[in-house]
Coordinates of C-alpha atoms in Angstrom, one line a residue:
Chain A
M1 CA 17.5 16.1 -10.7
K2 CA 18.2 13.5 -13.4
D3 CA 15.5 12.1 -15.6
T4 CA 15.1 8.4 -15.4
A5 CA 14.4 5.8 -18.1
L6 CA 11.9 4.1 -15.8
S7 CA 10.1 7.1 -14.4
Y8 CA 6.7 6.4 -13.0
G9 CA 3.9 6.4 -15.5
G10 CA 6.4 7.4 -18.2
R11 CA 6.5 10.9 -16.7
H12 CA 9.8 12.4 -17.5
L13 CA 11.1 15.8 -16.3
H14 CA 10.1 18.5 -18.7
A15 CA 11.6 22.0 -18.7
P16 CA 9.1 24.6 -17.7
D17 CA 7.7 27.0 -20.3
P18 CA 9.8 30.3 -19.9
G19 CA 7.6 33.1 -18.6
A20 CA 4.7 30.9 -17.7
P21 CA 3.1 31.3 -14.3
A22 CA 3.5 28.5 -11.8
L23 CA -0.2 27.6 -12.3
A24 CA -2.8 28.9 -14.6
L25 CA -6.4 27.7 -14.7
D26 CA -8.8 28.7 -17.4
G27 CA -12.5 27.9 -17.2
V28 CA -11.9 24.6 -15.3
A29 CA -14.8 22.3 -14.5
A30 CA -13.9 19.1 -12.6
G31 CA -15.2 16.5 -10.2
H32 CA -15.2 12.7 -9.7
S33 CA -15.6 10.8 -12.9
G34 CA -19.1 9.8 -13.7
A35 CA -20.6 12.4 -11.3
A36 CA -21.7 16.0 -11.7
P37 CA -18.8 18.6 -11.7
I38 CA -17.9 20.1 -8.4
L39 CA -15.8 22.9 -9.8
H40 CA -17.4 25.4 -12.2
D41 CA -15.5 27.8 -14.5
V42 CA -12.5 28.2 -12.3
S43 CA -9.9 30.7 -13.6
F44 CA -6.9 32.2 -11.9
A45 CA -3.1 32.4 -12.2
L46 CA -0.5 31.8 -9.5
P47 CA 2.7 33.6 -10.3
I48 CA 6.0 31.9 -9.6
G49 CA 7.2 32.4 -6.0
K50 CA 3.8 33.5 -4.7
R51 CA 1.7 32.0 -1.9
F52 CA -2.1 32.1 -2.2
A53 CA -4.7 31.1 0.3
L54 CA -7.7 29.1 -0.9
V55 CA -10.4 29.8 1.6
G56 CA -13.8 28.2 1.8
P57 CA -16.1 26.1 4.1
N58 CA -16.2 22.3 4.2
G59 CA -17.6 20.9 0.9
S60 CA -16.9 24.1 -1.1
G61 CA -14.5 22.3 -3.4
K62 CA -11.0 23.2 -1.9
S63 CA -9.7 19.6 -2.0
T64 CA -11.3 18.9 -5.4
L65 CA -9.5 21.9 -6.8
L66 CA -6.1 20.9 -5.4
K67 CA -6.5 17.3 -6.5
T68 CA -7.5 18.4 -10.0
V69 CA -4.4 20.5 -10.3
A70 CA -2.4 17.6 -9.0
G71 CA -3.9 15.3 -11.6
L72 CA -5.7 13.1 -9.2
L73 CA -9.1 14.0 -10.5
P74 CA -10.2 14.4 -14.2
M75 CA -11.2 17.7 -15.7
C76 CA -14.4 17.9 -17.7
G77 CA -13.8 21.3 -19.1
G78 CA -11.2 24.1 -19.3
N79 CA -7.5 24.1 -19.2
I80 CA -4.8 23.8 -16.5
R81 CA -1.1 24.6 -17.1
V82 CA 1.6 24.0 -14.5
F83 CA 4.7 26.0 -15.4
G84 CA 3.2 26.2 -18.9
L85 CA 2.9 22.4 -19.2
R86 CA -0.2 20.2 -19.1
V87 CA -1.1 18.4 -15.9
G88 CA 0.8 15.2 -15.7
A89 CA 3.8 16.4 -17.7
C90 CA 5.5 17.8 -14.6
H91 CA 4.8 15.7 -11.6
H92 CA 8.3 16.1 -10.4
R93 CA 7.5 19.8 -9.9
T94 CA 4.2 19.4 -8.2
S95 CA 3.6 18.1 -4.7
Y96 CA 0.2 17.7 -3.0
V97 CA 0.0 17.5 0.8
P98 CA -3.3 15.7 1.6
Q99 CA -5.3 16.0 4.8
R100 CA -4.1 13.6 7.5
Q101 CA -7.1 11.2 7.3
S102 CA -6.1 10.0 3.8
I103 CA -3.1 8.2 5.2
N104 CA -3.1 4.6 6.7
W105 CA -1.2 5.6 9.9
D106 CA -1.2 2.0 11.2
F107 CA 1.2 0.9 8.4
P108 CA 4.6 -0.1 9.8
V109 CA 6.7 2.7 8.3
D110 CA 8.9 5.1 10.2
V111 CA 9.2 8.9 9.9
R112 CA 12.4 8.7 7.9
R113 CA 11.1 6.2 5.4
F114 CA 7.9 8.1 5.0
T115 CA 9.8 11.3 4.2
L116 CA 12.1 9.4 1.8
A117 CA 9.0 8.6 -0.3
G118 CA 9.2 12.2 -1.4
R119 CA 12.3 11.3 -3.4
F120 CA 10.7 8.3 -5.2
V121 CA 9.4 10.4 -8.0
H122 CA 13.0 11.2 -8.9
T123 CA 14.1 7.6 -8.4
G124 CA 11.6 5.7 -10.5
W125 CA 11.0 1.9 -10.9
L126 CA 13.6 -0.7 -9.8
R127 CA 16.0 1.8 -8.3
R128 CA 16.9 2.6 -4.7
P129 CA 17.0 6.1 -3.4
S130 CA 20.6 7.5 -3.7
A131 CA 22.9 9.0 -1.0
E132 CA 21.8 12.4 -2.3
C133 CA 18.2 11.5 -1.6
H134 CA 19.0 10.5 2.0
A135 CA 21.0 13.8 2.4
V136 CA 17.9 15.8 1.3
V137 CA 15.7 13.9 3.7
D138 CA 18.1 14.5 6.6
G139 CA 18.0 18.2 5.9
V140 CA 14.2 18.4 5.7
L141 CA 13.7 16.4 8.9
A142 CA 16.1 18.7 10.7
S143 CA 14.3 21.8 9.5
L144 CA 10.9 20.5 10.7
G145 CA 12.2 19.3 14.1
L146 CA 11.7 15.6 13.2
T147 CA 15.3 14.3 13.4
E148 CA 14.8 13.1 17.0
I149 CA 11.8 11.0 16.0
A150 CA 13.1 9.8 12.6
R151 CA 13.0 6.1 13.6
R152 CA 9.6 6.4 15.3
P153 CA 6.6 4.6 13.6
I154 CA 4.2 7.1 12.0
G155 CA 1.3 5.6 14.0
E156 CA 3.0 6.9 17.2
L157 CA 3.0 10.6 16.2
S158 CA 0.8 13.4 17.4
G159 CA -1.4 15.2 15.1
G160 CA 1.0 18.1 14.8
Q161 CA 3.9 15.8 14.1
Q162 CA 1.9 13.9 11.4
Q163 CA 1.1 17.2 9.7
R164 CA 4.8 18.2 9.8
L165 CA 5.7 14.8 8.4
L166 CA 3.4 15.3 5.4
L167 CA 5.0 18.6 4.8
A168 CA 8.5 17.0 5.1
R169 CA 7.7 14.5 2.4
A170 CA 6.5 17.4 0.1
A171 CA 9.7 19.4 0.9
A172 CA 11.9 16.3 0.2
Q173 CA 10.3 16.1 -3.2
E174 CA 11.9 19.5 -3.9
S175 CA 8.9 20.4 -6.1
D176 CA 8.4 23.9 -7.3
L177 CA 4.6 24.0 -6.8
L178 CA 3.1 23.0 -3.4
L179 CA -0.6 22.3 -3.0
L180 CA -1.3 22.1 0.7
D181 CA -4.7 20.9 1.9
E182 CA -5.4 22.4 5.3
P183 CA -1.8 22.0 6.6
L184 CA -2.5 23.9 9.8
N185 CA -5.8 22.2 10.7
A186 CA -5.8 21.0 14.3
V187 CA -2.1 21.3 14.9
D188 CA -0.3 22.5 18.0
A189 CA 1.3 25.9 18.3
A190 CA 4.9 24.6 18.1
S191 CA 4.1 22.8 14.9
R192 CA 2.5 25.9 13.4
V193 CA 5.7 27.8 14.0
L194 CA 7.8 25.1 12.4
V195 CA 5.5 24.7 9.4
G196 CA 5.3 28.5 9.0
A197 CA 9.0 28.8 9.0
L198 CA 9.5 26.1 6.4
L199 CA 6.9 27.6 4.1
D200 CA 8.6 31.0 4.4
R201 CA 11.9 29.4 3.6
L202 CA 10.4 27.5 0.6
Q203 CA 8.8 30.7 -0.7
R204 CA 12.1 32.6 -0.4
A205 CA 13.7 29.8 -2.5
G206 CA 11.2 30.7 -5.2
K207 CA 8.6 28.0 -4.6
S208 CA 4.9 28.7 -5.3
M209 CA 2.1 27.4 -3.2
I210 CA -1.6 27.3 -2.6
V211 CA -2.7 26.7 1.0
S212 CA -6.3 25.7 1.6
T213 CA -7.9 26.7 4.8
H214 CA -11.3 27.2 6.4
D215 CA -10.4 30.7 7.6
V216 CA -7.4 32.7 6.7
G217 CA -7.6 34.6 10.0
T218 CA -7.0 31.6 12.2
H219 CA -3.3 31.4 11.6
D220 CA -0.4 33.8 11.1
L221 CA 0.7 32.8 7.6
P222 CA 1.1 35.8 5.3
F223 CA -0.4 35.4 1.8
D224 CA 0.1 37.2 -1.4
D225 CA -3.5 36.8 -2.4
V226 CA -6.6 35.1 -1.2
L227 CA -8.9 33.0 -3.4
S228 CA -12.4 32.4 -2.0
I229 CA -14.2 29.3 -3.0
E230 CA -17.8 28.5 -2.5
D231 CA -20.0 25.9 -4.2
G232 CA -17.1 25.1 -6.6
T233 CA -16.7 28.7 -7.8
V234 CA -13.6 30.7 -7.1
R235 CA -13.3 34.4 -6.7
G236 CA -10.1 36.5 -6.4
G237 CA -6.6 36.0 -7.9
A238 CA -5.1 37.4 -11.1
R239 CA -6.8 35.9 -14.2
Chain B
M1 CA 18.7 -35.1 18.1
N2 CA 17.5 -38.1 16.3
W3 CA 13.9 -36.9 16.9
L4 CA 14.8 -33.8 15.0
L5 CA 16.8 -35.4 12.1
E6 CA 15.2 -38.8 11.5
P7 CA 12.0 -37.5 9.7
W8 CA 14.1 -35.8 7.0
T9 CA 15.7 -39.1 6.0
H10 CA 12.4 -39.8 4.2
G11 CA 12.0 -38.4 0.7
F12 CA 8.3 -37.5 1.2
M13 CA 9.2 -35.5 4.3
R14 CA 11.9 -33.6 2.5
D15 CA 9.5 -32.8 -0.3
A16 CA 6.9 -31.8 2.3
L17 CA 9.5 -29.5 4.0
A18 CA 10.4 -27.8 0.7
A19 CA 6.8 -27.3 -0.3
G20 CA 5.8 -26.1 3.2
L21 CA 8.7 -23.6 3.3
A22 CA 8.0 -22.3 -0.2
A23 CA 4.3 -21.7 0.6
G24 CA 5.0 -20.5 4.2
V25 CA 7.6 -18.0 3.2
A26 CA 5.5 -16.6 0.3
C27 CA 2.4 -16.4 2.5
G28 CA 4.4 -15.0 5.4
V29 CA 5.9 -12.1 3.4
L30 CA 2.6 -11.3 1.6
G31 CA 0.8 -11.6 4.9
V32 CA 2.4 -8.4 6.2
F33 CA 0.8 -6.5 3.3
V34 CA -2.4 -8.3 3.7
V35 CA -2.7 -7.5 7.4
F36 CA -1.6 -3.9 7.2
R37 CA -3.7 -3.1 4.1
R38 CA -6.6 -4.6 6.1
M39 CA -7.2 -7.3 3.5
A40 CA -7.3 -10.4 5.9
F41 CA -10.6 -11.3 4.4
V42 CA -8.9 -11.8 1.0
G43 CA -7.0 -14.8 2.2
E44 CA -10.1 -16.5 3.3
A45 CA -11.8 -15.6 0.1
M46 CA -9.0 -16.7 -2.2
S47 CA -8.6 -20.1 -0.6
H48 CA -12.3 -20.9 -1.0
T49 CA -12.5 -19.6 -4.5
T50 CA -10.0 -22.3 -5.7
L51 CA -13.0 -24.7 -5.7
P52 CA -14.4 -24.1 -9.2
G53 CA -10.9 -24.3 -10.7
L54 CA -10.2 -27.5 -8.8
V55 CA -13.4 -29.2 -9.9
I56 CA -13.0 -28.3 -13.6
A57 CA -9.3 -29.3 -13.6
Q58 CA -10.2 -32.6 -12.0
A59 CA -13.1 -33.3 -14.4
K60 CA -10.9 -32.5 -17.4
G61 CA -7.9 -34.4 -16.1
L62 CA -5.7 -31.3 -15.8
S63 CA -3.4 -30.2 -13.1
L64 CA -5.3 -29.3 -9.9
M65 CA -2.9 -26.6 -9.1
A66 CA -3.3 -25.0 -12.5
G67 CA -7.1 -25.1 -12.1
A68 CA -6.9 -23.6 -8.6
L69 CA -4.5 -20.9 -9.9
A70 CA -6.7 -20.0 -12.8
S71 CA -9.7 -19.8 -10.5
N72 CA -7.8 -17.6 -8.1
V73 CA -6.5 -15.2 -10.7
V74 CA -10.0 -14.7 -11.9
T75 CA -11.0 -14.0 -8.4
A76 CA -8.1 -11.6 -7.9
L77 CA -8.9 -9.6 -11.0
G78 CA -12.6 -9.6 -10.1
I79 CA -11.9 -8.2 -6.7
A80 CA -9.5 -5.6 -8.2
V81 CA -12.2 -4.4 -10.6
L82 CA -15.0 -4.3 -8.0
S83 CA -12.9 -2.6 -5.3
S84 CA -11.5 0.1 -7.7
R85 CA -12.0 3.7 -6.7
T86 CA -14.7 4.1 -9.3
S87 CA -16.7 1.2 -7.8
R88 CA -16.2 2.6 -4.3
R89 CA -17.7 5.9 -5.4
R90 CA -20.7 3.9 -6.6
G91 CA -21.1 2.4 -3.1
I92 CA -19.2 -0.9 -3.3
R93 CA -16.9 -1.2 -0.3
D94 CA -13.8 -3.4 -0.5
D95 CA -15.1 -6.0 1.9
A96 CA -18.4 -6.2 0.0
A97 CA -16.5 -6.6 -3.3
I98 CA -14.5 -9.5 -1.8
G99 CA -17.6 -11.0 -0.3
V100 CA -19.5 -10.9 -3.6
V101 CA -16.7 -12.5 -5.6
F102 CA -15.8 -15.0 -2.9
T103 CA -19.3 -16.4 -2.4
G104 CA -20.1 -16.3 -6.1
M105 CA -17.0 -18.3 -7.0
F106 CA -17.5 -20.7 -4.1
A107 CA -21.2 -21.3 -5.1
L108 CA -20.0 -21.9 -8.6
G109 CA -17.6 -24.5 -7.3
V110 CA -20.4 -26.2 -5.3
V111 CA -22.7 -26.4 -8.3
L112 CA -19.9 -27.7 -10.5
T113 CA -19.0 -30.3 -7.8
A114 CA -22.6 -31.5 -7.8
R115 CA -22.6 -31.7 -11.6
I116 CA -19.2 -33.1 -12.5
G117 CA -17.2 -33.8 -9.4
S118 CA -17.5 -35.3 -6.0
W119 CA -16.6 -34.0 -2.5
R120 CA -14.7 -37.2 -1.8
D121 CA -12.3 -36.6 -4.7
L122 CA -11.4 -33.2 -3.4
S123 CA -11.5 -33.8 0.3
H124 CA -7.7 -34.0 0.6
L125 CA -7.5 -30.4 -0.7
L126 CA -10.0 -29.2 1.9
L127 CA -7.5 -30.1 4.6
G128 CA -4.2 -30.1 2.7
N129 CA -2.1 -32.8 1.2
L130 CA 1.5 -31.9 2.1
L131 CA 2.8 -35.4 2.7
S132 CA 2.0 -36.6 -0.8
V133 CA 2.9 -33.5 -2.8
A134 CA 3.7 -34.3 -6.4
Q135 CA 7.0 -33.2 -8.0
G136 CA 5.2 -31.0 -10.5
D137 CA 3.3 -29.3 -7.6
L138 CA 6.5 -28.9 -5.6
L139 CA 8.1 -27.2 -8.6
F140 CA 5.1 -24.9 -9.0
M141 CA 5.3 -23.9 -5.3
L142 CA 9.0 -23.2 -5.5
C143 CA 8.4 -21.1 -8.6
A144 CA 5.5 -19.3 -7.0
A145 CA 7.6 -18.4 -3.9
V146 CA 10.5 -17.1 -6.1
L147 CA 8.0 -15.0 -8.1
V148 CA 6.4 -13.6 -5.0
L149 CA 9.8 -12.7 -3.4
A150 CA 11.2 -11.3 -6.7
V151 CA 8.2 -9.0 -7.3
I152 CA 8.2 -7.8 -3.7
L153 CA 11.9 -7.1 -3.8
A154 CA 11.7 -5.3 -7.1
L155 CA 8.6 -3.2 -6.3
F156 CA 9.0 -2.9 -2.5
K157 CA 9.1 0.9 -2.2
E158 CA 6.1 1.3 -4.5
L159 CA 4.1 -1.5 -2.8
E160 CA 4.9 0.0 0.6
L161 CA 4.0 3.6 -0.4
A162 CA 0.7 2.5 -2.1
S163 CA -0.2 0.6 1.0
Y164 CA -0.2 3.6 3.3
D165 CA -0.8 6.5 0.9
S166 CA -2.4 5.5 -2.4
T167 CA -3.2 9.1 -3.2
Y168 CA 0.5 10.2 -3.2
A169 CA 1.4 7.0 -5.1
D170 CA -1.1 8.0 -7.8
L171 CA 0.2 11.6 -7.8
I172 CA 3.7 10.6 -8.8
G173 CA 2.4 8.1 -11.4
I174 CA 2.7 4.8 -9.6
R175 CA -0.9 3.8 -10.3
S176 CA -1.9 2.2 -7.0
Q177 CA -4.9 0.4 -8.4
R178 CA -2.6 -1.7 -10.7
L179 CA -0.3 -2.4 -7.8
H180 CA -3.4 -3.5 -5.8
A181 CA -4.3 -5.9 -8.7
L182 CA -0.7 -7.2 -8.8
L183 CA -0.7 -7.8 -5.1
L184 CA -4.0 -9.8 -5.4
V185 CA -2.5 -11.9 -8.2
L186 CA 0.6 -12.6 -6.0
I187 CA -1.8 -13.6 -3.2
A188 CA -3.5 -15.9 -5.6
F189 CA -0.2 -17.7 -6.3
A190 CA 0.6 -17.9 -2.6
V191 CA -2.8 -19.2 -1.7
V192 CA -2.7 -21.9 -4.3
S193 CA 0.5 -23.1 -2.7
G194 CA -1.0 -22.8 0.8
V195 CA -4.0 -24.9 -0.2
Q196 CA -1.6 -27.8 -1.0
V197 CA 0.0 -27.3 2.5
V198 CA -2.8 -26.7 4.9
G199 CA -5.9 -27.0 2.8
V200 CA -8.6 -24.7 1.7
V201 CA -10.1 -24.2 5.1
L202 CA -6.8 -23.2 6.9
T203 CA -4.9 -21.3 4.2
S204 CA -5.8 -17.9 5.4
A205 CA -4.0 -18.8 8.7
L206 CA -0.7 -19.0 6.7
L207 CA -1.3 -15.5 5.4
V208 CA -2.5 -13.9 8.6
T209 CA -1.0 -15.6 11.7
P210 CA 2.8 -15.2 10.9
A211 CA 2.3 -11.6 9.9
A212 CA 0.2 -10.9 13.1
T213 CA 3.0 -12.6 15.1
A214 CA 5.7 -10.4 13.5
A215 CA 3.6 -7.3 14.1
L216 CA 3.7 -8.1 17.8
L217 CA 7.5 -8.1 17.8
T218 CA 8.4 -5.1 15.6
R219 CA 6.8 -2.0 14.2
R220 CA 9.2 -1.7 11.2
M221 CA 8.4 -3.1 7.8
V222 CA 11.6 -4.9 6.7
P223 CA 12.2 -6.6 10.0
M224 CA 8.5 -7.5 10.1
L225 CA 8.8 -9.2 6.7
W226 CA 11.8 -11.2 7.9
L227 CA 10.1 -12.2 11.1
S228 CA 6.9 -13.1 9.4
A229 CA 8.7 -15.4 6.9
T230 CA 10.7 -16.9 9.7
T231 CA 7.6 -17.5 11.9
A232 CA 5.9 -19.2 8.9
A233 CA 9.0 -21.4 8.3
A234 CA 9.3 -22.3 12.0
A235 CA 5.6 -23.3 12.0
V236 CA 6.2 -25.5 9.0
V237 CA 9.2 -27.2 10.4
G238 CA 7.7 -27.6 13.9
G239 CA 4.4 -28.7 12.5
L240 CA 5.9 -31.3 10.3
L241 CA 8.0 -32.7 13.1
L242 CA 5.1 -32.9 15.5
S243 CA 2.7 -34.4 12.9
Y244 CA 5.3 -37.0 12.0
H245 CA 6.0 -38.2 15.5
A246 CA 2.5 -37.9 16.8
S247 CA 0.7 -39.1 13.7
L248 CA -1.3 -35.9 13.4
P249 CA -2.6 -34.2 10.2
S250 CA 0.3 -32.1 8.9
G251 CA -1.7 -29.1 7.7
A252 CA -3.6 -28.6 10.9
T253 CA -0.5 -29.1 13.0
I254 CA 1.4 -26.5 11.0
V255 CA -1.5 -24.0 11.7
L256 CA -1.6 -25.0 15.3
M257 CA 2.2 -24.4 15.6
A258 CA 1.7 -20.9 14.0
A259 CA -1.0 -20.1 16.5
L260 CA 1.3 -21.3 19.3
L261 CA 4.0 -19.0 18.1
F262 CA 1.5 -16.1 18.0
M263 CA 0.4 -16.8 21.5
T264 CA 4.0 -16.9 22.7
A265 CA 4.7 -13.5 21.0
W266 CA 1.5 -12.1 22.5
I267 CA 2.4 -13.2 26.0
W268 CA 6.0 -11.9 25.6
R269 CA 4.6 -8.6 24.4
R270 CA 2.3 -8.3 27.4
T271 CA 5.1 -9.0 29.8
Q272 CA 7.2 -6.3 28.1
R273 CA 4.4 -3.8 28.6
G274 CA 3.7 -4.9 32.2

C-alpha cells in the first residue's frame, strides 16, 4: 500500500507501534457532541489477531463504542490507541462495517462499484482506483459469493447479500482492524456460512476484529473473548 | 429539414441554444445526485431564493445573474449549516432546514421588491428569458456548466460514496458534510443558469425531470449521468424548435418537452415490464 500525497483528510499511512495491541481503550467516555456521554470509563485491549464479541442489548452503546474507535464520534475522556497510534492516524488500517440501515440502498451503484469504494482510502483525491485495486475487489467478491451479481444494483440485493456486500467492502480495504456492527443480524444461513468463512480467513491472516451482537449464542462464530456492554459500561477483556 | 435548421440561422437562437444546453447539461448531471440524495426540494428552494439577490442587483444596477448567484450561495451555505449532523441531532430535519431558508429568503425578496423593486421589472425572470440572453450571461452559463462538470469529474468517486454512505466517507476522511455543501454550491450555479432559461418557477424541472427520466432507463450511475444530460439537451433543442415555430414561450416549452420525454420513458418502461 502506497501513501498518497492527496490522501483523504491528510491522513497518511503510519507504521504501527511495534508491540502495541490492535486496540487499546483506557477510561474512554464518549457520545454525540453536545450530549451526555453514552460510554463511561471503557477500558480493554484487543491483541493483534484476536476476535472479540461485543455483546449487549439494543441501546447499550455497542454502535457508539465501535463508531468512537473508528473516529466517527468524539471522545470526551480517556484514550484510544489503534496499533499504538491515535484514532485518525491510521484510517487505512481500520474498517467499520455499519448496520445495513445506514446505507442509501436506492442509490444507483452496483455491487462491484460499492466494493471498490473499500479501496478509495488507498487511492485518495483525484486518482482512479488502479488495476491492483480491481484485482483485490475481484478476489473479495469471489470469496463472498458475489461475483455472479457483481453488476447488480445494490437496491436489488437481499438482506443477506447486502450484509455480505458491506463485509466485502471492508475486506477490500485490507484493513488490519475490523469493527463489525451486528454483521449477522437477520441474514440467511447461506450468508452466515460465507461471512463466517471470510472472518476465519481474515483472522488466520492476522486481522483483529470486534463483532457486536445481541447474543453471542445465536450464531456459530468462535470468539477469543467476550466483552459485555450495558448502559455504556464494558465488562470483560484484558485491560 | 428546413424546419430543423432554419431557426439556427438567427443569432439569438444560437445564443439561446448555447445557453439552454449549458444550463440543461449542468442541471441534468447534478439532477441525478439531487434525485438520489432525495434533495428534489432543494431545486425548488434554490430557484425561489434567487429573488433577494435579483432585487438588490437590479436596484444597484449590478448584474442580475451575479445577484442571483450571491443569493443562492448564501442559501446553499445556510442549508448546509442547518442540515448538518449536529443540527439533525438537535431536531432539525433536512427538509425543514431547506424550508426555513427557502421561505425566509423568498420572504426577504418579497419585502425588498416592495421597498426597492417592482414585480414588473423582474417578471421576465419568473418565466425565463432565454431568447434575449445577454453575452455576459451566456458566458457565465458556459463557465458555470464547465465548473459543474469539472468538479463532478474530479470528485466523482467521493461524491458518489458520500451520497450512499456518508458514514464510510467520513470514516476514511472524505468529510461528507463539506461535500454536501460543495454540491449545494454547484446546484446554486446550475439553478442561476436555469433561471435564465426556464425562469424561477420552472427551474426545478430542469434538475428533476431529466434525472427522473434517466432513472427509468438505467440503474447505473455513469450511464444515468449521460442519459440525464442527453435528455436535458434534447428537451432544450426540441423546446426551442417548437417554441420558435409555434410562437410559444421558450422556457415553458422546454419544460413541457422534458415532461414529454419523461412520459415516453415511463410508458416504455411499463411496456418492458408488461
